[in-house]
CSV table of C-alpha atoms and ligand atoms in Angstrom, one decimal:
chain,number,residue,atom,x,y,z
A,16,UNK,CA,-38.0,-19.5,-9.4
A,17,UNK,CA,-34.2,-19.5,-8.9
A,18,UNK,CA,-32.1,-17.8,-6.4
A,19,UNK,CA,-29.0,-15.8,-7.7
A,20,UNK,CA,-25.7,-15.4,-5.7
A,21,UNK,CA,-23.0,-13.0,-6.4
A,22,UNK,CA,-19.4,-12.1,-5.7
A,23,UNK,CA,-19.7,-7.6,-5.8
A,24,UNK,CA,-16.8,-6.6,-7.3
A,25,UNK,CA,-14.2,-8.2,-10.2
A,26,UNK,CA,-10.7,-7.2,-9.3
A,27,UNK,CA,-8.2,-8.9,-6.8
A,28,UNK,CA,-10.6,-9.3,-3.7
A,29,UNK,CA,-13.4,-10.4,-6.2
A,30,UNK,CA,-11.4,-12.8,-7.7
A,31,UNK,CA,-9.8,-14.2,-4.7
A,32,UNK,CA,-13.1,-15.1,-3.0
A,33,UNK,CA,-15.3,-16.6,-5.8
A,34,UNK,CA,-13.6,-19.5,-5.6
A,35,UNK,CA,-14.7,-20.0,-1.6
A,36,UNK,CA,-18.2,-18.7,-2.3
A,37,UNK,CA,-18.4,-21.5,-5.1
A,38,UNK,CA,-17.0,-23.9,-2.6
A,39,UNK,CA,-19.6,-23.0,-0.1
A,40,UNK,CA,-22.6,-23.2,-2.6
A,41,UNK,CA,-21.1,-26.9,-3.2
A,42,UNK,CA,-20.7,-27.8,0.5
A,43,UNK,CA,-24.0,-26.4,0.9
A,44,UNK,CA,-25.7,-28.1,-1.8
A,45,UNK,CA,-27.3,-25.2,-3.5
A,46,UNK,CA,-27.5,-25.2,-7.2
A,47,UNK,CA,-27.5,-21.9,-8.4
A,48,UNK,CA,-25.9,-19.4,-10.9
A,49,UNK,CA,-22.9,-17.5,-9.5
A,50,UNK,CA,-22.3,-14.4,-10.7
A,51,UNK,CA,-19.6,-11.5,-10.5
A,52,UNK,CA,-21.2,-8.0,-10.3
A,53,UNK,CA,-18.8,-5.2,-11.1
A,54,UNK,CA,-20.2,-1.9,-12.6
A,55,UNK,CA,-17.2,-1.3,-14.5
A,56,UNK,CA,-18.2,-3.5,-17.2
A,57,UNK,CA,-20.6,-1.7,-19.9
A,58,UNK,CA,-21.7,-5.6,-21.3
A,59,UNK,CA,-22.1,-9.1,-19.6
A,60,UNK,CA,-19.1,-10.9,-20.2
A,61,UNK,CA,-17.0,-13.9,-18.8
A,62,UNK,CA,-14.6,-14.1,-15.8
A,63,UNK,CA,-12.8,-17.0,-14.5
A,64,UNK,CA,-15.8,-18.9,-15.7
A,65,UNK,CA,-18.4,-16.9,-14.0
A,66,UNK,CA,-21.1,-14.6,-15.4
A,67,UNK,CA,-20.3,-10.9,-15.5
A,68,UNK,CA,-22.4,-8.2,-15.3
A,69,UNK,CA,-23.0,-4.6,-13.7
A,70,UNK,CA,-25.5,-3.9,-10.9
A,71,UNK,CA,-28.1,-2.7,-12.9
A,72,UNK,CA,-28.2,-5.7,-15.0
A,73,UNK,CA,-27.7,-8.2,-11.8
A,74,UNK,CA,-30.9,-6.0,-10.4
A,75,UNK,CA,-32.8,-6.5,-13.3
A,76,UNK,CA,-32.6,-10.4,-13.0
A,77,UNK,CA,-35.9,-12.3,-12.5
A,78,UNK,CA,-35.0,-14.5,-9.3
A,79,UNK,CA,-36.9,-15.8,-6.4
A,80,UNK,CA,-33.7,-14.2,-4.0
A,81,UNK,CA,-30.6,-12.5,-4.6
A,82,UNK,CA,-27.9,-13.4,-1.9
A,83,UNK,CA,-24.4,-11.0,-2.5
A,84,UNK,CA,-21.5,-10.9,-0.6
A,85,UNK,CA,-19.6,-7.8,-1.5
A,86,UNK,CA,-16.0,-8.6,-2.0
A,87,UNK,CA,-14.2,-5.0,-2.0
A,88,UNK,CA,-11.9,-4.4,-0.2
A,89,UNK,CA,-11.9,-0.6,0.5
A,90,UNK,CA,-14.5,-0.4,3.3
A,91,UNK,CA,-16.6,3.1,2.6
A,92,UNK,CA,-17.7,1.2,-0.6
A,93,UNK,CA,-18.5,-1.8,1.1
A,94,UNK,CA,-21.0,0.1,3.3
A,95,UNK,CA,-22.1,2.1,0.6
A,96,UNK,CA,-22.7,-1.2,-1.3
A,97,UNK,CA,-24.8,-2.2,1.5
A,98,UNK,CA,-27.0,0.1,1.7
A,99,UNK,CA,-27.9,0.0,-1.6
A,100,UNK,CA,-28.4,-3.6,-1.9
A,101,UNK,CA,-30.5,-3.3,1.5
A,102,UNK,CA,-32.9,-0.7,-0.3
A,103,UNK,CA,-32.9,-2.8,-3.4
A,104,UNK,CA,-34.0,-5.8,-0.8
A,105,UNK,CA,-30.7,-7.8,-2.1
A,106,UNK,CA,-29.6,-9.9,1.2
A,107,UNK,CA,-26.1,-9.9,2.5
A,108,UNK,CA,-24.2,-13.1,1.7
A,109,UNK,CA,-21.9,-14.3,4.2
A,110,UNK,CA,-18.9,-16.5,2.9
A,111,UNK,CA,-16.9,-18.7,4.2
A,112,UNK,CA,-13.5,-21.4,3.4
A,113,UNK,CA,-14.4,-25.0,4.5
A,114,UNK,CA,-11.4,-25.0,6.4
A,115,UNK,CA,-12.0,-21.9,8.4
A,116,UNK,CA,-12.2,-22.8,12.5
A,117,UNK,CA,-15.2,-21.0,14.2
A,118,UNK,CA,-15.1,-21.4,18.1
A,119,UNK,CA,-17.8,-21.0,20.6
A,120,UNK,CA,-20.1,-18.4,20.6
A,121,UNK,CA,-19.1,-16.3,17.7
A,122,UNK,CA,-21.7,-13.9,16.7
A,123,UNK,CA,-21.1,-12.3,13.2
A,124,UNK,CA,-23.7,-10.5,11.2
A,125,UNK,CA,-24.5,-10.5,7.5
A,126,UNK,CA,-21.7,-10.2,4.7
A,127,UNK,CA,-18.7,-11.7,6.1
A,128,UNK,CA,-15.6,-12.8,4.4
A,129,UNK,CA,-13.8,-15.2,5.7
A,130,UNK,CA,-10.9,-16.7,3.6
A,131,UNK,CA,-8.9,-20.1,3.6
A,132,UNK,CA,-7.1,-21.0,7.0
A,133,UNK,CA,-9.2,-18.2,9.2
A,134,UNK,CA,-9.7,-19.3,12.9
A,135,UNK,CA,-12.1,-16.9,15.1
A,136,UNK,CA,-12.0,-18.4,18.5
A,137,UNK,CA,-14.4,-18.2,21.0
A,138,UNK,CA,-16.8,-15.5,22.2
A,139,UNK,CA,-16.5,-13.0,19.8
A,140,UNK,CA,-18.2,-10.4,18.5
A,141,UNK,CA,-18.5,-9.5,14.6
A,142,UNK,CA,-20.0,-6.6,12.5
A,143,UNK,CA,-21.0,-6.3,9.3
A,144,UNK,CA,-19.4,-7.2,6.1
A,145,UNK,CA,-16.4,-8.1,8.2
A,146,UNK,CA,-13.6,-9.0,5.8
A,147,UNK,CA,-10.7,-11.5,7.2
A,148,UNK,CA,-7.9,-12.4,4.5
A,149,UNK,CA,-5.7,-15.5,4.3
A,150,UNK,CA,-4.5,-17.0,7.7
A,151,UNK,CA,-5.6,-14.3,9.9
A,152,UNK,CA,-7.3,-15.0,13.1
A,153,UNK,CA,-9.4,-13.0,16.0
A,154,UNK,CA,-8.8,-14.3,19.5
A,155,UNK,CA,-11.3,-14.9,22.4
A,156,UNK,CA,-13.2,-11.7,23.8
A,157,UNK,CA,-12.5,-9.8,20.7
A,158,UNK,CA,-15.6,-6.8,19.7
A,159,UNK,CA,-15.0,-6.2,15.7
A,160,UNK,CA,-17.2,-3.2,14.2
A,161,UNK,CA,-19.2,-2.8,11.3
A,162,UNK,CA,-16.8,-3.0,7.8
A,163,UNK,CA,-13.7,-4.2,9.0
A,164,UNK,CA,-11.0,-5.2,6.6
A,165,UNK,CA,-8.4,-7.3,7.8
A,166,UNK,CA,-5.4,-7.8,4.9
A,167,UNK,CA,-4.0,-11.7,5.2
A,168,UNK,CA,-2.3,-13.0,8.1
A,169,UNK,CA,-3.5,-10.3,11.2
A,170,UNK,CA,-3.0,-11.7,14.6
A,171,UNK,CA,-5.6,-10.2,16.6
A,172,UNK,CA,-5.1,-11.6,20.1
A,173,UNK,CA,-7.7,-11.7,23.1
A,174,UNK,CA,-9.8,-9.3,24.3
A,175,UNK,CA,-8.8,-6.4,21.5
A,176,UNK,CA,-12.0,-3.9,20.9
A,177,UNK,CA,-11.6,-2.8,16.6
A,178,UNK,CA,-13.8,-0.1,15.8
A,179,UNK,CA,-16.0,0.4,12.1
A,180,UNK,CA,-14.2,0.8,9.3
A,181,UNK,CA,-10.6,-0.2,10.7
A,182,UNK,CA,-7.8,-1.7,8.0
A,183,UNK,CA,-5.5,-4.0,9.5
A,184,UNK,CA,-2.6,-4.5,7.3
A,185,UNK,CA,-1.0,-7.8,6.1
A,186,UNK,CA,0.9,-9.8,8.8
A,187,UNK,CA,0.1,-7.1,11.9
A,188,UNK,CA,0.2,-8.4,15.0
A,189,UNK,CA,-1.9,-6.9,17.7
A,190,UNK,CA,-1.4,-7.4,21.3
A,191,UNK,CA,-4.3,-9.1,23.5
A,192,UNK,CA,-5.7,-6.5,25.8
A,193,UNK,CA,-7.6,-7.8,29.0
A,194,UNK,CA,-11.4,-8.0,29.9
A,195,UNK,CA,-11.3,-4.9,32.0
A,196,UNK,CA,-9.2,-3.3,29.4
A,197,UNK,CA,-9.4,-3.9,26.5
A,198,UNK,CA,-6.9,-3.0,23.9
A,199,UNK,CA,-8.6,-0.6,20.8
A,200,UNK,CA,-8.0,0.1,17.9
A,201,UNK,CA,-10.5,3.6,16.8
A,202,UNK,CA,-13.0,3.9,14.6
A,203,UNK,CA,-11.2,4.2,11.0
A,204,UNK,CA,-7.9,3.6,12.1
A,205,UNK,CA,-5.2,2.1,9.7
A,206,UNK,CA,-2.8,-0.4,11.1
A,207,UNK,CA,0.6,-0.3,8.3
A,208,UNK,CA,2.0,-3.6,7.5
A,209,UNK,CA,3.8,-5.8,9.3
A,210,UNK,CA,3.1,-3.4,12.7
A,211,UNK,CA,3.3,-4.8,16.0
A,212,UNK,CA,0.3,-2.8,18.3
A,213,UNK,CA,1.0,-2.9,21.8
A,214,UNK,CA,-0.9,-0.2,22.4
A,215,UNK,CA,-4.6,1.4,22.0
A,216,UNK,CA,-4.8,3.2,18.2
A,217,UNK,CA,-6.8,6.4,18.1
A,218,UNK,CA,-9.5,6.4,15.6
A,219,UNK,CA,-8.7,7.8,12.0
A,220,UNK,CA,-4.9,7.6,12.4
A,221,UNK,CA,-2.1,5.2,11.0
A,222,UNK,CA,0.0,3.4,12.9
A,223,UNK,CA,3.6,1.5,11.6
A,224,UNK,CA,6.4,-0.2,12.4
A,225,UNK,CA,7.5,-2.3,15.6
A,226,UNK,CA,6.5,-0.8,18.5
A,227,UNK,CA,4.1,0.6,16.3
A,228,UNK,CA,3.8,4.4,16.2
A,229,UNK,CA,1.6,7.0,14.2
A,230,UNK,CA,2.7,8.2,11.0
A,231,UNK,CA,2.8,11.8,10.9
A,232,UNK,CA,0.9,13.0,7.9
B,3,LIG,N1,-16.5,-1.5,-7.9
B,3,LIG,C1,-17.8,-1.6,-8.3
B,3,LIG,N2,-18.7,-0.7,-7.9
B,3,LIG,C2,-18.4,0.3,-7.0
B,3,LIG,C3,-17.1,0.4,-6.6
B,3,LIG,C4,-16.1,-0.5,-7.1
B,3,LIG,O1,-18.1,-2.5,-9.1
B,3,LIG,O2,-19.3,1.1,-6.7
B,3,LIG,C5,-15.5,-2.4,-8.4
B,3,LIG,C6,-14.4,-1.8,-9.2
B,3,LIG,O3,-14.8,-1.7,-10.6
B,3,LIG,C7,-13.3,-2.8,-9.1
B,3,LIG,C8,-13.5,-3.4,-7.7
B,3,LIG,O4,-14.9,-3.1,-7.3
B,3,LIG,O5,-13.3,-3.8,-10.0
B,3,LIG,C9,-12.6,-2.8,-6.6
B,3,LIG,O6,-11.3,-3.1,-6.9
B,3,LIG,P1,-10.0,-2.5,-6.2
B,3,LIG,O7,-9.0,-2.3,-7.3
B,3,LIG,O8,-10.4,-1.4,-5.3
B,3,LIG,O9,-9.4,-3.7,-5.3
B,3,LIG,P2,-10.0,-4.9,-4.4
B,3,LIG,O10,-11.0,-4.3,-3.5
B,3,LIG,O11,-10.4,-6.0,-5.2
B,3,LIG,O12,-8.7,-5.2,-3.6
């Protein structure tokens, strides 16, 4: 029986990675139908040359495995994804460009997405469904949580602790902490744009601007 692979979700973050996951299928020699799930659409159709379908419809498929890498940005629906897809017994596809740079001992787990020109360097820690846009990196020593999103070009230098379901926001740059202090950023914490962290970040606040400072709601 075949194995099916899909790209979860159609819009910009959809679209942007299909290309790498076909890549990777290519590099990695697998023949198999690639699919965009996206349960916005009512009927199969076409995009960017890709089958399109809802979950239920994807679910319904008769395969040997399904491999899906969820490819939403927003991170609660990334985890809520995942949970179904683990009950359903759907695995978690990880994803990567063929020009990404992985160091030494880099442990990631399942669903990662890791975009064109991404360097992780070396002893690193990874959690789930770890999302890492365009040109960003993470630095030696670095602990990432479970459903991290990290918008394109995020310096994350050494030894910088980011907790689940953190957003760090295009271009941020985020100073290296040190092993017996690490610098971290909280549990749901939102890092603005462009924001240069020299500090640690509570969890569940926003920080902006250069030194960056929280936004008061
Ligand atoms: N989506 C989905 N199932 C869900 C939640 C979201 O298929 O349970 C889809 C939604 O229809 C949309 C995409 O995921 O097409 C999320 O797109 P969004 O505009 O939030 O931007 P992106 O994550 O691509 O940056």
């Amino acid at each position: 029986m075949t194995d099916f692979y899909a790209v979860y979700g159609a819009a910009g973050c959809g679209r942007s990675l299909m290309p790498v996951a076909r890549e990777q299928l290519a590099r990695s020699g697998i023949q198999a139908e690639l699919y965009f799930i996206d349960d916005s659409l009512t009927q199969a159709t076409e995009i960017n040359g890709h089958p399109a379908v809802n979950y239920q419809t994807f679910k319904a498929l008769q395969g040997a495995n399904k491999f899906v890498l969820i490819a939403i940005a927003n991170s609660q629906i990334r985890e809520k994804i995942a949970q179904r897809l683990q009950s359903d017994n759907i695995q978690l596809w990880s994803v990567q460009a063929n020009n990404t740079i992985i160091m030494d001992e880099v442990d990631m787990a399942p669903g990662a997405a890791l975009s064109p020109f991404v360097t992780l360097g070396s002893n690193i820690k990874i959690g789930q469904c770890f999302h890492a846009n365009l040109y960003s990196y993470v630095e030696h020593d670095c602990v990432i949580g479970d459903y991290v999103t990290f918008a394109p070009g995020v310096k994350c230098n050494g030894n910088i602790h980011i907790e689940d379901h953190a957003y760090i926001g295009a271009g941020a740059v985020i100073k290296q902490g040190t092993p017996d202090e690490p610098l971290v950023i909280g549990q749901g914490a939102i890092v603005g744009m462009g924001a240069v962290v020299t500090k640690s970040v509570p969890p569940g606040v926003t920080v902006v601007g250069n030194p960056a400072r929280t936004l008061k709601k």
